[in-house]
Amino acid sequence: MTQEVNIPLTDLRRSQPRFSGFEAGHRACLGCGEALAARLVTESAGPDVMYANATGCLEVFTTAWPDSAWRVPWMHSLFANAAAIGAGMEAAMKAQGKSTRVIAMGGDGGTFDIGFQALSGMLERGHNVLYVCFDNEAYMNTGIQRSSSTPHAAATTTSPAGRESMGKRHMKKDIVSIVAAHHIPYAATASVAYPSDIHKKVRRALAIDGPTFLHIHTPCPLGWGHDGALTIEIARLAVQTGLFPVIELERGGVAGAMPIRKLRPVTDYLGLQSRFRHLFADSSRAKEELEHLQALADHNIELYGLRGEEKIDALDSEGADTVRRGGMRWA
Amino acid sequence: MGVKITRGSFARPGTSLQFDTGSWRVQRPDHLHAAAPCHSACPAGEDAQAWLALVEEERFREAWENLITANPLPAITGRVCHHPCETACNRGGYDEAIAIHHVERFLGDMALQEGWAYPQVQVPDTAPEIAVVGSGPAGCSAAYHLAQRGYRVQLFEALPVAGGLLRSAIPPYRLPSKVVENELDRLLANGIRFMPGQRLGRDFSLEELQASFSAVFLGVGTQRSREWSIDGATPRDLHVGLSLLKEWMDVGVIPCWSSVAIVGAGNTAIDLARVLKLAGVPEVHIISHKAIPGPGVPAQDAMPAILREIEQGLEEGVTIHEHRGVQRLILRGEQVVGLELVHMKKLADANGRLKRVAFEGTESMLHVEQVIPAIGQVVDPDGIRALLGQRSYFRVDDWGQFPDQPKLFSGGDARGDRGTVSEAVGDGRRAALAIDHMLREEAGEVPENKTTPIPLEQLNLNYYEPAPRPEVQLLDVAKRSGFDEIESGLTHKQATGEGQRCFSCGNCLACDNCWTLCPDVAVLKTQDVAADGSHYVFDYGYCKGCGLCARECPSGYIVMRDEV
Amino acid sequence: MQHALEGSQAIARAVSLCRPQVVSAYPITPQTHIVENLSKLVADGVLECELVSVESEFSAASVALGAVAAGSRAYTASSSQGILLMSEVLFNIAGLRIPLVLTCANRAVSAPLSIWNDQQDSMAVRDAGWIQLYCADNQEAIDTTIQAFRIAEQCELPVMVCVDGFTLTHTLEVLDLPDQQQVDEFLPAFSFARRLDPANPLSVGTLVSPEYFTETRQDHHQALLDATAAIVQAQSDWLAISGRDTGGLLRCEGPDDAATGILTLGSIAGTLQEAIEEQGDAAPARLITLRAFRPFPEQALRDACQGLERLIVLERALSPGAGGIVGTEVRAALGVMDNPPQIFNFAVGLGGRDVPLEIYTHLLDAIAKGRGTGFDILDLDTGKLPAETS
């Protein structure tokens, strides 16, 4: 069936019943989790916000001059300084007596690695900045190199699997705990598979006076080796297996966790991605690594109490992102 | 020349719109309305999904109006239907099927209570006139749909009142007579000329009808019981199931034997068994060739009676002998004192055809005071012998049309391949459509949406909350008299809750998922319903064709197609 | 008004008079006193601004950048390793055309570690795209700091005010500090057209393809060349208000008919001037003090060198493997003159080595001996060199 619309699409686009801070025509890959997360964040934050964006995919695919996908005041400076730029913006707003909020954002490289010091400084100084990390677990913009966020056993171009290697040897850095250890008022993780949860957490963070942190898990079809149509499915499986716990921390203490309704084995998640393909080889090492990853997931489940009580959580529509006729998820 | 650089290379907001990412696409998403399984499975042709959506929004009247475009008798079918819609319901593969049947009754009852009327149609005196014979569910449905399409209708009934088997064969604890009366009163008041006490073959002939009407629909039902004997033997005082039931419904009393065996596996067998049991017969047995339906029982081996009725019968103390047949009547004189039963099963023969096999050595005795066959009915050939020939039922096509008789139609039990009220209602509707199509002299097939229902696998179940199906109140077994209705209806809250639970298979839920999850801002939400019935349009100028929306659409309403 | 002030204190007071809204800094010797003094002014309620004590120079520059981008006047200061740590940001600030003022308390760059003065740090970032103004004394540091804000904001370019570490920053002298009214008259309130603003949401810091990158570089280059006019204008306007001449692009002292010229930048100029005066020479050298190193004032330099037979370029940094930095540029600039002077190039006073009053005679002796025709380090003690390099 071909669609017929009475009003031109450009007019319709202009009159969407949500805040459009992030526009179409950006050059992200098909099914990009980061593009989606960025759109959701701007949408949730509203118009009175300025953004500091670290170098990375998001910055590159949104602002190929003279085009920009942003409809919010936005600035990219460098790879390592998004948190410091955000701090400067916030100081300026304070000095000018303005209420415009500041969101700094970066990928996992710009947050876990090169921008880590600036992030720590911003948090310690108590700037009224929400820092959002879009975590796709490797340096994707430069060609899928491992970062300190790359999960254990994932193959990247600098942690390839081979006769002597099962992918990345080290563990994924527990950034949210490290951030929370700054005793900031609010730090949380979220997944692009749960947009209502992102929406809620962005708003919660922006309502707080002080530094806040949101870590969003965003699959990268190119780097993880999956079809773009599977981005949400894979993000959801990361949560449902326990490999990516969705939690909230206040002043350093765990204040909430999204329960897993139906626990899934890690192989359901790993098997969909070519970065973990070597784990399905018929070898004892591969089997051991699978067990290792399952153990890591089990550890998270135990640590954060993620095992959902089926009865109680059955109606937890807020966290589970279930839908209602007529789009009531956003109510 | 052209673009000038800007100081510090800043860019203006939203200028990415000048970049055409739609050109990357090799696949495009498209909205595809696939039929919901409940819609495909409904014998009456109802689109339950459509009216459940309205029920959720408490737009009950609109829901009822949607429902009656297919079925004018929801208060009746909402009580007696075997609801294949619920068997087909995809939600059954997730937690529990939607209680479509109960919601249908809820709407039917509300319509009666509120006095909602059918849509008024102005029928000119010059409109073609159609004769409908028989005012059972098939005839009533045909008459209603023809009247709604602007035809003049005369509805002939041999008895003084309309209803056919609705009044004579379904006991009031399942279908209170008040409900039948109210539902039919409304139907008959709707531009239909009702002709009671007019029997085919006695008061008028088929030829006369064919001569004076533009078309004729025969909804005559099956008025004659099948011949029954065991090796030529019949008891002296043979009672036949359906007439016994009818007698009880007419006069309210039934012979009170000490023990009875009913031979048969259909609804009449169960209804009668329950009536006898409730009337005080201590021992009521059903002898069934088939098994009680349940998990692992193939459909062809399951008793055709409605499972709910079987279960309630068992609850009330009826004994069912599964896979059993009567081998011999044990008579003292011409008086039955018992039956010799044998284990039986349908098995494939050398040619692969199913046939009943009795297993030697499994014979047993059942002492009963009375045996009652309830093995089915056939068309009464009075007045239509020529049409029927040697057959027990009419042979007509899918639309009810007789071969070589373009203006003659039939449906309901008289077809022989039906057996439920809902199927009869559906037959009446389909015949009305076919008659309309014929009289308008339209070319081609009669238009009707026939689509393959969307399977569970094409839905994304992650987006649905588990939620239990509501339970209706049942009258305590001790309080059941046979006259008081056993099942009560749903509450408002329960009904709207079922609307919420509906997956909306193959149809837009307007849930915002595609709009929310598109990374490329290429799904736009429309203020009003878009032309294709959804609330969204794809902006192909930017859609890169990643397929995320299709994958994540909860109801399977989006498909990906290759770009040409 | 006259005050006895330490250089750092004077600079801090000057910055404060310019009403910055955001100050960010990270401690490093010898810049530390500037930030300490600013912090005290804030603590005492003299200066109302957001003081951000960051965790690195990289963040110091970034915070200042973010603040200006968001529409506030900002300031930072650093030295040596700090300048190099923030160098990535310095290039970025300039390329984004962000008006920011930074004081560089000049110091040597490690290794070996030296906390003492030379100008290797600011020279290392001369290609960052900033305006660089060098101060000969602390009065100039005050006046240049004030002018720097106006130049930066008028040109939408960052300005680095270079002040010799210790030599100036830690020296106590009597200085004339302008009053607030004078500064307010000279420096309009900050208003940045390209500021980040929800009402006009620009995207700043885009990716530019090869199709346009060249033109962005030319545009930046031209902006720096054009800044010469703004530098001269700021100086003459400030002269009208303060009565003090700080030199525009360069300062030229000495007789018109001098045969020998000495070109230098920073505090050595003061030492040389004193030395020339003390010498009481019958034919004293012409002293050319380069104030603007970026933009490089080629024409003003050629004008200043008219009639000279010899020009000695004296600098406090070097490019190992090449030689003088300033000297090389001066050679290139004067090469197109009809009768260019012979150029001698020396480095001196590296890593805080004292530059004595005798420097003038040392220089004249050295060129008499034929040294410096290429590049030489004037105060090198060859006796301390290991055998293989001596």
JSON list of N, CA, C and O in Angstrom, two decimals, chain A residues 1 3 13 16 18 24 26-28 39 65 67-68 70 232 317 322-323 325-327 329, chain B residues 10 14-16 18 30 56 463 465 509-510 513 515-516 518-521 525 538-539 544:
[
{"chain": "A", "resi": 1, "resn": "MET", "atom": "N", "xyz": [0.86, -1.20, 0.00]},
{"chain": "A", "resi": 1, "resn": "MET", "atom": "CA", "xyz": [0.00, 0.00, 0.00]},
{"chain": "A", "resi": 1, "resn": "MET", "atom": "C", "xyz": [0.90, 1.25, 0.00]},
{"chain": "A", "resi": 1, "resn": "MET", "atom": "O", "xyz": [1.78, 1.38, 0.82]},
{"chain": "A", "resi": 3, "resn": "GLN", "atom": "N", "xyz": [1.59, 5.08, 0.76]},
{"chain": "A", "resi": 3, "resn": "GLN", "atom": "CA", "xyz": [1.02, 6.00, 1.73]},
{"chain": "A", "resi": 3, "resn": "GLN", "atom": "C", "xyz": [0.59, 7.29, 1.05]},
{"chain": "A", "resi": 3, "resn": "GLN", "atom": "O", "xyz": [1.20, 7.75, 0.10]},
{"chain": "A", "resi": 13, "resn": "ARG", "atom": "N", "xyz": [6.78, 17.36, 9.48]},
{"chain": "A", "resi": 13, "resn": "ARG", "atom": "CA", "xyz": [8.02, 17.27, 10.25]},
{"chain": "A", "resi": 13, "resn": "ARG", "atom": "C", "xyz": [8.13, 18.44, 11.21]},
{"chain": "A", "resi": 13, "resn": "ARG", "atom": "O", "xyz": [8.59, 18.30, 12.34]},
{"chain": "A", "resi": 16, "resn": "GLN", "atom": "N", "xyz": [5.73, 18.01, 14.63]},
{"chain": "A", "resi": 16, "resn": "GLN", "atom": "CA", "xyz": [5.73, 16.76, 15.40]},
{"chain": "A", "resi": 16, "resn": "GLN", "atom": "C", "xyz": [5.48, 17.06, 16.89]},
{"chain": "A", "resi": 16, "resn": "GLN", "atom": "O", "xyz": [6.03, 18.03, 17.42]},
{"chain": "A", "resi": 18, "resn": "ARG", "atom": "N", "xyz": [6.69, 16.46, 19.57]},
{"chain": "A", "resi": 18, "resn": "ARG", "atom": "CA", "xyz": [7.80, 16.22, 20.50]},
{"chain": "A", "resi": 18, "resn": "ARG", "atom": "C", "xyz": [8.87, 17.24, 20.16]},
{"chain": "A", "resi": 18, "resn": "ARG", "atom": "O", "xyz": [8.88, 17.80, 19.05]},
{"chain": "A", "resi": 24, "resn": "ALA", "atom": "N", "xyz": [16.73, 14.81, 10.95]},
{"chain": "A", "resi": 24, "resn": "ALA", "atom": "CA", "xyz": [17.05, 13.81, 9.93]},
{"chain": "A", "resi": 24, "resn": "ALA", "atom": "C", "xyz": [18.16, 14.32, 9.00]},
{"chain": "A", "resi": 24, "resn": "ALA", "atom": "O", "xyz": [18.49, 15.50, 9.02]},
{"chain": "A", "resi": 26, "resn": "HIS", "atom": "N", "xyz": [21.26, 13.15, 9.03]},
{"chain": "A", "resi": 26, "resn": "HIS", "atom": "CA", "xyz": [22.59, 12.88, 9.56]},
{"chain": "A", "resi": 26, "resn": "HIS", "atom": "C", "xyz": [23.12, 11.62, 8.90]},
{"chain": "A", "resi": 26, "resn": "HIS", "atom": "O", "xyz": [22.37, 10.87, 8.28]},
{"chain": "A", "resi": 27, "resn": "ARG", "atom": "N", "xyz": [24.44, 11.40, 9.04]},
{"chain": "A", "resi": 27, "resn": "ARG", "atom": "CA", "xyz": [25.05, 10.36, 8.22]},
{"chain": "A", "resi": 27, "resn": "ARG", "atom": "C", "xyz": [25.44, 9.11, 8.99]},
{"chain": "A", "resi": 27, "resn": "ARG", "atom": "O", "xyz": [26.40, 8.41, 8.63]},
{"chain": "A", "resi": 28, "resn": "ALA", "atom": "N", "xyz": [24.73, 8.82, 10.06]},
{"chain": "A", "resi": 28, "resn": "ALA", "atom": "CA", "xyz": [25.02, 7.61, 10.83]},
{"chain": "A", "resi": 28, "resn": "ALA", "atom": "C", "xyz": [24.70, 6.37, 9.99]},
{"chain": "A", "resi": 28, "resn": "ALA", "atom": "O", "xyz": [23.89, 6.42, 9.07]},
{"chain": "A", "resi": 39, "resn": "ARG", "atom": "N", "xyz": [19.09, 11.21, 19.82]},
{"chain": "A", "resi": 39, "resn": "ARG", "atom": "CA", "xyz": [17.79, 11.80, 19.55]},
{"chain": "A", "resi": 39, "resn": "ARG", "atom": "C", "xyz": [16.91, 11.74, 20.80]},
{"chain": "A", "resi": 39, "resn": "ARG", "atom": "O", "xyz": [16.25, 12.71, 21.17]},
{"chain": "A", "resi": 65, "resn": "TRP", "atom": "N", "xyz": [30.08, 19.86, 7.85]},
{"chain": "A", "resi": 65, "resn": "TRP", "atom": "CA", "xyz": [29.80, 21.23, 7.41]},
{"chain": "A", "resi": 65, "resn": "TRP", "atom": "C", "xyz": [29.48, 21.26, 5.91]},
{"chain": "A", "resi": 65, "resn": "TRP", "atom": "O", "xyz": [30.15, 20.55, 5.16]},
{"chain": "A", "resi": 67, "resn": "ASP", "atom": "N", "xyz": [26.35, 21.17, 6.88]},
{"chain": "A", "resi": 67, "resn": "ASP", "atom": "CA", "xyz": [25.12, 20.61, 7.45]},
{"chain": "A", "resi": 67, "resn": "ASP", "atom": "C", "xyz": [25.25, 20.35, 8.95]},
{"chain": "A", "resi": 67, "resn": "ASP", "atom": "O", "xyz": [26.32, 19.97, 9.42]},
{"chain": "A", "resi": 68, "resn": "SER", "atom": "N", "xyz": [24.16, 20.53, 9.65]},
{"chain": "A", "resi": 68, "resn": "SER", "atom": "CA", "xyz": [24.11, 20.10, 11.04]},
{"chain": "A", "resi": 68, "resn": "SER", "atom": "C", "xyz": [22.76, 19.47, 11.33]},
{"chain": "A", "resi": 68, "resn": "SER", "atom": "O", "xyz": [21.73, 19.98, 10.89]},
{"chain": "A", "resi": 70, "resn": "TRP", "atom": "N", "xyz": [21.69, 19.18, 14.32]},
{"chain": "A", "resi": 70, "resn": "TRP", "atom": "CA", "xyz": [21.25, 19.67, 15.64]},
{"chain": "A", "resi": 70, "resn": "TRP", "atom": "C", "xyz": [20.34, 20.87, 15.49]},
{"chain": "A", "resi": 70, "resn": "TRP", "atom": "O", "xyz": [20.55, 21.73, 14.65]},
{"chain": "A", "resi": 232, "resn": "ILE", "atom": "N", "xyz": [17.97, -2.79, 18.51]},
{"chain": "A", "resi": 232, "resn": "ILE", "atom": "CA", "xyz": [17.18, -2.78, 19.74]},
{"chain": "A", "resi": 232, "resn": "ILE", "atom": "C", "xyz": [17.16, -4.17, 20.38]},
{"chain": "A", "resi": 232, "resn": "ILE", "atom": "O", "xyz": [17.33, -4.32, 21.59]},
{"chain": "A", "resi": 317, "resn": "SER", "atom": "N", "xyz": [5.42, -1.25, 33.60]},
{"chain": "A", "resi": 317, "resn": "SER", "atom": "CA", "xyz": [5.48, -0.79, 32.22]},
{"chain": "A", "resi": 317, "resn": "SER", "atom": "C", "xyz": [6.51, 0.31, 32.06]},
{"chain": "A", "resi": 317, "resn": "SER", "atom": "O", "xyz": [7.07, 0.51, 31.01]},
{"chain": "A", "resi": 322, "resn": "THR", "atom": "N", "xyz": [6.87, -1.36, 27.76]},
{"chain": "A", "resi": 322, "resn": "THR", "atom": "CA", "xyz": [5.78, -1.96, 27.01]},
{"chain": "A", "resi": 322, "resn": "THR", "atom": "C", "xyz": [4.97, -0.84, 26.38]},
{"chain": "A", "resi": 322, "resn": "THR", "atom": "O", "xyz": [5.06, 0.31, 26.79]},
{"chain": "A", "resi": 323, "resn": "VAL", "atom": "N", "xyz": [4.21, -1.20, 25.37]},
{"chain": "A", "resi": 323, "resn": "VAL", "atom": "CA", "xyz": [3.48, -0.17, 24.64]},
{"chain": "A", "resi": 323, "resn": "VAL", "atom": "C", "xyz": [1.99, -0.29, 24.90]},
{"chain": "A", "resi": 323, "resn": "VAL", "atom": "O", "xyz": [1.49, -1.30, 25.33]},
{"chain": "A", "resi": 325, "resn": "ARG", "atom": "N", "xyz": [-1.86, 1.00, 23.12]},
{"chain": "A", "resi": 325, "resn": "ARG", "atom": "CA", "xyz": [-2.52, 1.59, 21.98]},
{"chain": "A", "resi": 325, "resn": "ARG", "atom": "C", "xyz": [-2.56, 3.10, 22.19]},
{"chain": "A", "resi": 325, "resn": "ARG", "atom": "O", "xyz": [-2.87, 3.56, 23.27]},
{"chain": "A", "resi": 326, "resn": "GLY", "atom": "N", "xyz": [-2.20, 3.84, 21.15]},
{"chain": "A", "resi": 326, "resn": "GLY", "atom": "CA", "xyz": [-2.29, 5.29, 21.25]},
{"chain": "A", "resi": 326, "resn": "GLY", "atom": "C", "xyz": [-1.07, 5.93, 21.88]},
{"chain": "A", "resi": 326, "resn": "GLY", "atom": "O", "xyz": [-1.12, 7.08, 22.29]},
{"chain": "A", "resi": 327, "resn": "GLY", "atom": "N", "xyz": [0.05, 5.21, 21.94]},
{"chain": "A", "resi": 327, "resn": "GLY", "atom": "CA", "xyz": [1.32, 5.82, 22.35]},
{"chain": "A", "resi": 327, "resn": "GLY", "atom": "C", "xyz": [1.35, 6.27, 23.79]},
{"chain": "A", "resi": 327, "resn": "GLY", "atom": "O", "xyz": [2.00, 7.25, 24.13]},
{"chain": "A", "resi": 329, "resn": "ARG", "atom": "N", "xyz": [2.93, 5.19, 26.16]},
{"chain": "A", "resi": 329, "resn": "ARG", "atom": "CA", "xyz": [4.21, 4.99, 26.84]},
{"chain": "A", "resi": 329, "resn": "ARG", "atom": "C", "xyz": [4.83, 6.30, 27.30]},
{"chain": "A", "resi": 329, "resn": "ARG", "atom": "O", "xyz": [5.60, 6.35, 28.22]},
{"chain": "B", "resi": 10, "resn": "PHE", "atom": "N", "xyz": [30.98, 27.36, 11.74]},
{"chain": "B", "resi": 10, "resn": "PHE", "atom": "CA", "xyz": [29.74, 26.96, 12.40]},
{"chain": "B", "resi": 10, "resn": "PHE", "atom": "C", "xyz": [28.70, 26.57, 11.34]},
{"chain": "B", "resi": 10, "resn": "PHE", "atom": "O", "xyz": [28.83, 26.93, 10.16]},
{"chain": "B", "resi": 14, "resn": "GLY", "atom": "N", "xyz": [19.59, 22.24, 11.95]},
{"chain": "B", "resi": 14, "resn": "GLY", "atom": "CA", "xyz": [18.71, 21.42, 11.12]},
{"chain": "B", "resi": 14, "resn": "GLY", "atom": "C", "xyz": [19.04, 21.40, 9.64]},
{"chain": "B", "resi": 14, "resn": "GLY", "atom": "O", "xyz": [18.24, 20.95, 8.82]},
{"chain": "B", "resi": 15, "resn": "THR", "atom": "N", "xyz": [20.24, 21.88, 9.29]},
{"chain": "B", "resi": 15, "resn": "THR", "atom": "CA", "xyz": [20.59, 21.95, 7.87]},
{"chain": "B", "resi": 15, "resn": "THR", "atom": "C", "xyz": [20.91, 20.59, 7.28]},
{"chain": "B", "resi": 15, "resn": "THR", "atom": "O", "xyz": [21.04, 20.47, 6.06]},
{"chain": "B", "resi": 16, "resn": "SER", "atom": "N", "xyz": [21.01, 19.58, 8.13]},
{"chain": "B", "resi": 16, "resn": "SER", "atom": "CA", "xyz": [21.23, 18.23, 7.60]},
{"chain": "B", "resi": 16, "resn": "SER", "atom": "C", "xyz": [20.06, 17.79, 6.73]},
{"chain": "B", "resi": 16, "resn": "SER", "atom": "O", "xyz": [20.18, 16.84, 5.96]},
{"chain": "B", "resi": 18, "resn": "GLN", "atom": "N", "xyz": [19.12, 19.01, 4.21]},
{"chain": "B", "resi": 18, "resn": "GLN", "atom": "CA", "xyz": [19.45, 19.11, 2.79]},
{"chain": "B", "resi": 18, "resn": "GLN", "atom": "C", "xyz": [20.25, 17.90, 2.30]},
{"chain": "B", "resi": 18, "resn": "GLN", "atom": "O", "xyz": [20.58, 17.81, 1.12]},
{"chain": "B", "resi": 30, "resn": "ASP", "atom": "N", "xyz": [7.21, -0.47, 4.93]},
{"chain": "B", "resi": 30, "resn": "ASP", "atom": "CA", "xyz": [5.87, -0.16, 4.45]},
{"chain": "B", "resi": 30, "resn": "ASP", "atom": "C", "xyz": [4.86, -0.69, 5.46]},
{"chain": "B", "resi": 30, "resn": "ASP", "atom": "O", "xyz": [5.13, -1.67, 6.14]},
{"chain": "B", "resi": 56, "resn": "GLU", "atom": "N", "xyz": [-11.40, -0.62, 24.31]},
{"chain": "B", "resi": 56, "resn": "GLU", "atom": "CA", "xyz": [-10.34, -0.13, 25.19]},
{"chain": "B", "resi": 56, "resn": "GLU", "atom": "C", "xyz": [-10.54, 1.34, 25.51]},
{"chain": "B", "resi": 56, "resn": "GLU", "atom": "O", "xyz": [-10.28, 1.80, 26.62]},
{"chain": "B", "resi": 463, "resn": "TYR", "atom": "N", "xyz": [7.05, -6.06, 23.81]},
{"chain": "B", "resi": 463, "resn": "TYR", "atom": "CA", "xyz": [6.38, -4.82, 24.16]},
{"chain": "B", "resi": 463, "resn": "TYR", "atom": "C", "xyz": [5.04, -5.02, 24.87]},
{"chain": "B", "resi": 463, "resn": "TYR", "atom": "O", "xyz": [4.34, -4.06, 25.14]},
{"chain": "B", "resi": 465, "resn": "GLU", "atom": "N", "xyz": [2.82, -6.36, 28.05]},
{"chain": "B", "resi": 465, "resn": "GLU", "atom": "CA", "xyz": [2.87, -6.75, 29.45]},
{"chain": "B", "resi": 465, "resn": "GLU", "atom": "C", "xyz": [2.11, -8.05, 29.65]},
{"chain": "B", "resi": 465, "resn": "GLU", "atom": "O", "xyz": [1.00, -8.18, 29.16]},
{"chain": "B", "resi": 509, "resn": "LEU", "atom": "N", "xyz": [-1.12, -0.19, 16.19]},
{"chain": "B", "resi": 509, "resn": "LEU", "atom": "CA", "xyz": [-1.55, 0.04, 17.58]},
{"chain": "B", "resi": 509, "resn": "LEU", "atom": "C", "xyz": [-1.50, 1.51, 17.94]},
{"chain": "B", "resi": 509, "resn": "LEU", "atom": "O", "xyz": [-1.91, 1.90, 19.00]},
{"chain": "B", "resi": 510, "resn": "ALA", "atom": "N", "xyz": [-0.89, 2.30, 17.06]},
{"chain": "B", "resi": 510, "resn": "ALA", "atom": "CA", "xyz": [-0.62, 3.70, 17.37]},
{"chain": "B", "resi": 510, "resn": "ALA", "atom": "C", "xyz": [0.20, 3.80, 18.65]},
{"chain": "B", "resi": 510, "resn": "ALA", "atom": "O", "xyz": [-0.02, 4.68, 19.47]},
{"chain": "B", "resi": 513, "resn": "ASN", "atom": "N", "xyz": [5.94, 3.23, 18.66]},
{"chain": "B", "resi": 513, "resn": "ASN", "atom": "CA", "xyz": [7.24, 2.55, 18.68]},
{"chain": "B", "resi": 513, "resn": "ASN", "atom": "C", "xyz": [8.12, 2.92, 17.49]},
{"chain": "B", "resi": 513, "resn": "ASN", "atom": "O", "xyz": [9.30, 3.22, 17.66]},
{"chain": "B", "resi": 515, "resn": "TRP", "atom": "N", "xyz": [7.96, 5.52, 15.64]},
{"chain": "B", "resi": 515, "resn": "TRP", "atom": "CA", "xyz": [8.26, 6.95, 15.76]},
{"chain": "B", "resi": 515, "resn": "TRP", "atom": "C", "xyz": [9.35, 7.17, 16.82]},
{"chain": "B", "resi": 515, "resn": "TRP", "atom": "O", "xyz": [10.23, 8.01, 16.68]},
{"chain": "B", "resi": 516, "resn": "THR", "atom": "N", "xyz": [9.28, 6.39, 17.87]},
{"chain": "B", "resi": 516, "resn": "THR", "atom": "CA", "xyz": [10.23, 6.53, 18.97]},
{"chain": "B", "resi": 516, "resn": "THR", "atom": "C", "xyz": [11.58, 5.93, 18.63]},
{"chain": "B", "resi": 516, "resn": "THR", "atom": "O", "xyz": [12.61, 6.44, 19.06]},
{"chain": "B", "resi": 518, "resn": "CYS", "atom": "N", "xyz": [13.06, 5.22, 15.55]},
{"chain": "B", "resi": 518, "resn": "CYS", "atom": "CA", "xyz": [13.77, 5.47, 14.28]},
{"chain": "B", "resi": 518, "resn": "CYS", "atom": "C", "xyz": [15.00, 6.33, 14.55]},
{"chain": "B", "resi": 518, "resn": "CYS", "atom": "O", "xyz": [14.89, 7.48, 14.95]},
{"chain": "B", "resi": 519, "resn": "PRO", "atom": "N", "xyz": [16.22, 5.80, 14.28]},
{"chain": "B", "resi": 519, "resn": "PRO", "atom": "CA", "xyz": [17.42, 6.59, 14.54]},
{"chain": "B", "resi": 519, "resn": "PRO", "atom": "C", "xyz": [17.56, 7.74, 13.55]},
{"chain": "B", "resi": 519, "resn": "PRO", "atom": "O", "xyz": [18.32, 8.67, 13.78]},
{"chain": "B", "resi": 520, "resn": "ASP", "atom": "N", "xyz": [16.83, 7.67, 12.45]},
{"chain": "B", "resi": 520, "resn": "ASP", "atom": "CA", "xyz": [17.02, 8.63, 11.38]},
{"chain": "B", "resi": 520, "resn": "ASP", "atom": "C", "xyz": [15.89, 9.66, 11.28]},
{"chain": "B", "resi": 520, "resn": "ASP", "atom": "O", "xyz": [15.81, 10.40, 10.30]},
{"chain": "B", "resi": 521, "resn": "VAL", "atom": "N", "xyz": [15.06, 9.71, 12.32]},
{"chain": "B", "resi": 521, "resn": "VAL", "atom": "CA", "xyz": [13.95, 10.67, 12.36]},
{"chain": "B", "resi": 521, "resn": "VAL", "atom": "C", "xyz": [13.16, 10.62, 11.05]},
{"chain": "B", "resi": 521, "resn": "VAL", "atom": "O", "xyz": [12.76, 11.65, 10.51]},
{"chain": "B", "resi": 525, "resn": "LYS", "atom": "N", "xyz": [4.83, 11.34, 12.82]},
{"chain": "B", "resi": 525, "resn": "LYS", "atom": "CA", "xyz": [3.52, 11.04, 13.40]},
{"chain": "B", "resi": 525, "resn": "LYS", "atom": "C", "xyz": [2.49, 12.00, 12.80]},
{"chain": "B", "resi": 525, "resn": "LYS", "atom": "O", "xyz": [2.76, 13.18, 12.65]},
{"chain": "B", "resi": 538, "resn": "PHE", "atom": "N", "xyz": [6.20, 7.28, 6.63]},
{"chain": "B", "resi": 538, "resn": "PHE", "atom": "CA", "xyz": [7.65, 7.18, 6.46]},
{"chain": "B", "resi": 538, "resn": "PHE", "atom": "C", "xyz": [8.10, 8.33, 5.59]},
{"chain": "B", "resi": 538, "resn": "PHE", "atom": "O", "xyz": [7.50, 8.60, 4.56]},
{"chain": "B", "resi": 539, "resn": "ASP", "atom": "N", "xyz": [9.15, 8.99, 6.00]},
{"chain": "B", "resi": 539, "resn": "ASP", "atom": "CA", "xyz": [9.73, 10.04, 5.17]},
{"chain": "B", "resi": 539, "resn": "ASP", "atom": "C", "xyz": [10.88, 9.41, 4.40]},
{"chain": "B", "resi": 539, "resn": "ASP", "atom": "O", "xyz": [12.01, 9.31, 4.89]},
{"chain": "B", "resi": 544, "resn": "LYS", "atom": "N", "xyz": [16.79, 5.31, 5.78]},
{"chain": "B", "resi": 544, "resn": "LYS", "atom": "CA", "xyz": [17.92, 4.58, 5.20]},
{"chain": "B", "resi": 544, "resn": "LYS", "atom": "C", "xyz": [17.58, 3.10, 5.01]},
{"chain": "B", "resi": 544, "resn": "LYS", "atom": "O", "xyz": [18.39, 2.35, 4.49]}
]
